[in-house]
XYZ file of C-alpha atoms in Angstrom:
266
model
C 98.436 109.265 140.185
C 99.597 109.215 136.573
C 96.068 108.325 134.377
C 95.934 105.900 131.506
C 96.460 106.517 128.009
C 93.287 106.678 125.925
C 92.324 108.399 122.631
C 89.074 109.512 124.407
C 90.792 112.198 125.967
C 92.314 114.012 122.728
C 91.922 116.818 121.430
C 91.853 118.119 117.973
C 93.653 121.404 118.122
C 94.276 122.001 114.001
C 93.729 120.482 110.599
C 96.032 120.553 107.441
C 94.132 119.475 104.745
C 97.009 120.642 101.353
C 99.194 119.130 100.419
C 98.907 116.340 102.622
C 97.153 115.524 105.078
C 98.010 116.597 109.196
C 95.930 116.384 112.727
C 97.335 117.955 115.548
C 95.806 116.665 118.774
C 96.486 117.708 122.534
C 95.803 115.403 126.459
C 97.339 112.826 124.990
C 99.550 112.491 128.224
C 99.307 114.286 131.515
C 101.756 116.448 133.150
C 102.637 113.605 134.790
C 103.431 111.590 132.227
C 105.019 114.213 130.335
C 107.479 115.336 133.291
C 108.368 111.806 134.192
C 109.309 111.476 130.117
C 111.741 114.697 130.168
C 113.564 113.549 133.581
C 114.146 109.830 132.165
C 115.504 110.955 128.699
C 117.648 113.764 130.907
C 118.873 111.093 133.249
C 122.408 110.721 132.655
C 122.345 107.067 133.466
C 120.068 106.856 130.402
C 121.861 104.595 127.405
C 121.085 105.967 123.290
C 121.256 103.656 120.785
C 123.509 106.236 118.178
C 123.471 109.937 117.446
C 122.046 110.706 114.252
C 121.094 114.467 112.221
C 122.934 116.805 113.667
C 122.969 116.077 116.871
C 119.529 113.584 117.774
C 120.277 111.347 120.334
C 117.658 108.258 120.454
C 116.428 104.981 121.585
C 115.127 102.794 119.241
C 112.205 100.385 119.291
C 114.024 96.944 119.651
C 117.436 97.594 121.368
C 118.202 96.425 124.534
C 118.702 100.273 125.339
C 115.019 100.148 124.028
C 113.626 97.621 126.624
C 115.923 98.947 129.634
C 114.465 102.069 129.030
C 110.505 101.516 129.369
C 111.589 98.922 132.276
C 112.759 102.132 134.092
C 110.502 104.584 133.011
C 106.908 102.986 133.684
C 105.236 106.697 131.189
C 107.392 105.493 128.674
C 106.395 102.068 128.887
C 102.622 102.966 128.942
C 103.641 105.227 125.744
C 104.939 102.042 124.062
C 101.864 100.429 125.405
C 99.597 102.728 123.854
C 101.216 102.840 120.473
C 101.438 98.731 120.104
C 97.894 98.356 119.714
C 95.989 97.981 116.427
C 92.821 99.995 117.933
C 94.718 103.104 118.354
C 96.155 102.686 114.218
C 92.742 102.414 113.524
C 91.619 105.229 115.381
C 94.615 107.812 113.342
C 94.415 106.230 110.503
C 90.589 106.833 110.094
C 90.847 110.490 111.217
C 93.611 111.149 108.287
C 91.562 109.266 105.840
C 88.988 111.401 106.499
C 90.370 114.531 106.142
C 91.475 113.305 103.233
C 88.971 112.549 101.530
C 87.581 115.985 101.170
C 90.472 117.021 99.027
C 89.569 116.531 95.371
C 93.100 115.128 94.540
C 94.478 113.155 96.956
C 96.864 109.486 97.927
C 95.267 106.633 99.187
C 96.563 103.383 99.663
C 95.551 100.949 97.068
C 95.274 97.542 99.493
C 92.088 96.312 101.238
C 93.470 95.728 104.276
C 94.910 95.880 107.410
C 96.415 93.213 109.750
C 98.117 94.141 112.926
C 101.534 92.497 114.089
C 101.818 92.985 117.798
C 105.537 93.719 119.146
C 106.754 93.096 115.927
C 110.470 94.476 115.145
C 112.198 94.722 111.513
C 115.033 95.445 113.148
C 115.940 92.308 114.351
C 118.552 90.379 112.243
C 118.725 86.853 113.042
C 117.867 84.344 110.721
C 114.820 82.779 112.788
C 113.272 85.764 112.427
C 114.285 87.196 108.876
C 112.649 83.211 107.607
C 109.690 84.334 109.836
C 109.600 87.849 107.779
C 110.023 86.456 104.331
C 107.147 84.486 105.240
C 105.108 86.795 106.071
C 105.532 88.937 103.221
C 104.831 85.972 100.750
C 101.516 85.497 103.053
C 100.215 88.919 102.510
C 100.635 89.102 99.131
C 98.984 85.662 98.832
C 95.972 87.402 101.613
C 95.996 90.356 99.716
C 96.633 92.174 103.785
C 98.883 94.368 104.540
C 100.527 93.664 107.927
C 101.367 96.370 109.796
C 103.512 97.029 112.998
C 104.461 100.357 114.825
C 107.879 101.913 115.267
C 108.769 104.313 117.885
C 112.098 106.103 119.090
C 112.713 108.204 122.177
C 114.894 110.595 121.098
C 116.265 114.205 122.868
C 117.990 116.583 120.322
C 120.407 119.664 121.226
C 122.507 122.418 118.889
C 123.046 121.592 115.088
C 119.778 118.866 114.750
C 118.039 118.884 111.749
C 115.943 117.512 109.426
C 115.917 118.526 105.471
C 112.842 118.046 103.039
C 111.955 114.878 102.570
C 108.987 111.970 103.019
C 109.508 109.384 105.507
C 110.567 105.406 104.071
C 108.212 103.992 101.725
C 106.346 101.338 103.349
C 105.115 103.906 105.921
C 101.327 104.718 106.083
C 101.474 107.376 108.800
C 103.689 108.850 111.310
C 103.356 110.373 114.793
C 105.329 113.144 117.334
C 104.943 113.899 120.266
C 106.571 116.871 122.053
C 107.335 116.836 126.045
C 108.765 120.291 126.125
C 108.034 123.631 124.803
C 110.334 125.469 122.073
C 110.633 128.843 121.383
C 110.444 129.231 117.463
C 113.686 131.576 117.165
C 115.933 128.697 118.386
C 115.001 126.411 116.031
C 113.777 122.834 116.243
C 110.097 123.767 114.572
C 108.270 121.125 112.458
C 107.897 122.186 109.032
C 105.852 120.810 106.259
C 106.956 121.910 102.508
C 104.612 121.769 99.045
C 106.044 121.659 95.660
C 106.288 124.234 93.181
C 105.693 122.127 90.101
C 104.224 119.016 90.331
C 107.177 116.424 89.714
C 107.338 113.234 87.808
C 108.780 111.061 90.311
C 108.240 111.834 94.057
C 111.575 111.693 95.195
C 112.208 110.559 99.449
C 114.605 113.581 99.159
C 113.133 116.467 96.822
C 115.744 118.656 95.163
C 115.482 121.755 97.012
C 114.506 124.152 94.315
C 111.056 122.438 93.392
C 109.886 122.976 97.267
C 108.939 125.705 99.285
C 108.026 125.639 103.679
C 104.140 126.104 103.421
C 103.632 125.815 107.314
C 106.291 125.854 110.323
C 104.684 123.503 113.822
C 106.991 124.843 116.731
C 107.499 122.947 119.647
C 104.345 122.793 122.208
C 104.907 120.684 125.310
C 102.164 117.899 124.384
C 100.974 118.229 120.998
C 101.103 115.017 118.876
C 101.513 115.456 115.428
C 100.270 112.818 113.196
C 100.186 112.787 109.729
C 99.591 110.117 106.404
C 102.897 109.457 105.046
C 101.884 109.829 101.666
C 104.689 110.176 98.510
C 103.911 114.309 98.602
C 104.384 114.176 103.014
C 107.191 116.682 102.359
C 108.753 117.774 105.601
C 111.963 118.380 107.794
C 112.818 120.361 110.820
C 114.877 123.454 110.604
C 118.453 123.054 112.341
C 119.081 123.924 116.592
C 120.863 127.130 117.174
C 120.329 126.995 120.138
C 123.506 126.244 123.032
C 122.006 125.588 126.143
C 118.054 124.314 124.913
C 117.186 120.982 124.413
C 113.803 119.399 122.299
C 112.515 116.217 123.839
C 110.307 113.850 122.188
C 108.898 110.315 120.598
C 108.545 109.655 116.781
C 107.192 106.689 115.602
C 105.032 105.036 112.451
C 103.248 103.173 111.620
C 104.700 100.389 109.145
C 104.030 97.863 106.525
C 106.159 95.135 105.639
C 106.192 96.035 102.273
C 106.353 98.875 100.428
C 102.900 100.845 101.047
C 101.058 101.027 97.169
C 99.684 104.719 97.386
C 96.778 105.940 94.558
C 96.387 109.297 92.865
C 92.685 109.801 93.175
């Protein structure tokens, strides 16, 4: 019997305050969920949307492949339904913000409140959606509200996959990464946290590599969920997978605003 997913089961494994707030949880999914997800992602009949970043095969929310995948995988559907929830967004955001406030100098989002968009898919490109999207952006500015939706992909990564130091798109509020299987640190695929050697005048999405250094490396551990605020200084990456015979299974997502988030320095 696969149990329901809820925030009450979560246990904090670690907290990282600087250079940006990161909280790692365990107990999001039971072992039946985890095994089911890995089995579905490794199924030769599973169709992925594209291959990116060296060797990452991914299924993107809103695609026909994503819809087929969550219909085929009961566990994937439960994961999707869990994160597609305003209360879940509020839970992770509050915990990260509470941690963030213990830092004397920290970024905070400069807006009054959020309004959650259920089942919103910003990748849709049809005319009706474009008009609706534009109207939502206009109304959010008038009401001084940040309209927020969940984005999510299920992925598998193999030899050659890596991510350079970067921070995510400027309209993201917080990100989450869940490891479906263990991975040896020596095989690569580790989540990297970077800090600046010198505070920059402008925070680039892809900073100059000679101005950042790896502060901490988090190896993939089955069942661990990494959450972090997507602040201008949330520079992170993934070191290159060097194993020829192992794959890293995971899902990655974010809570994203329709507009660029106006982060301010406290």
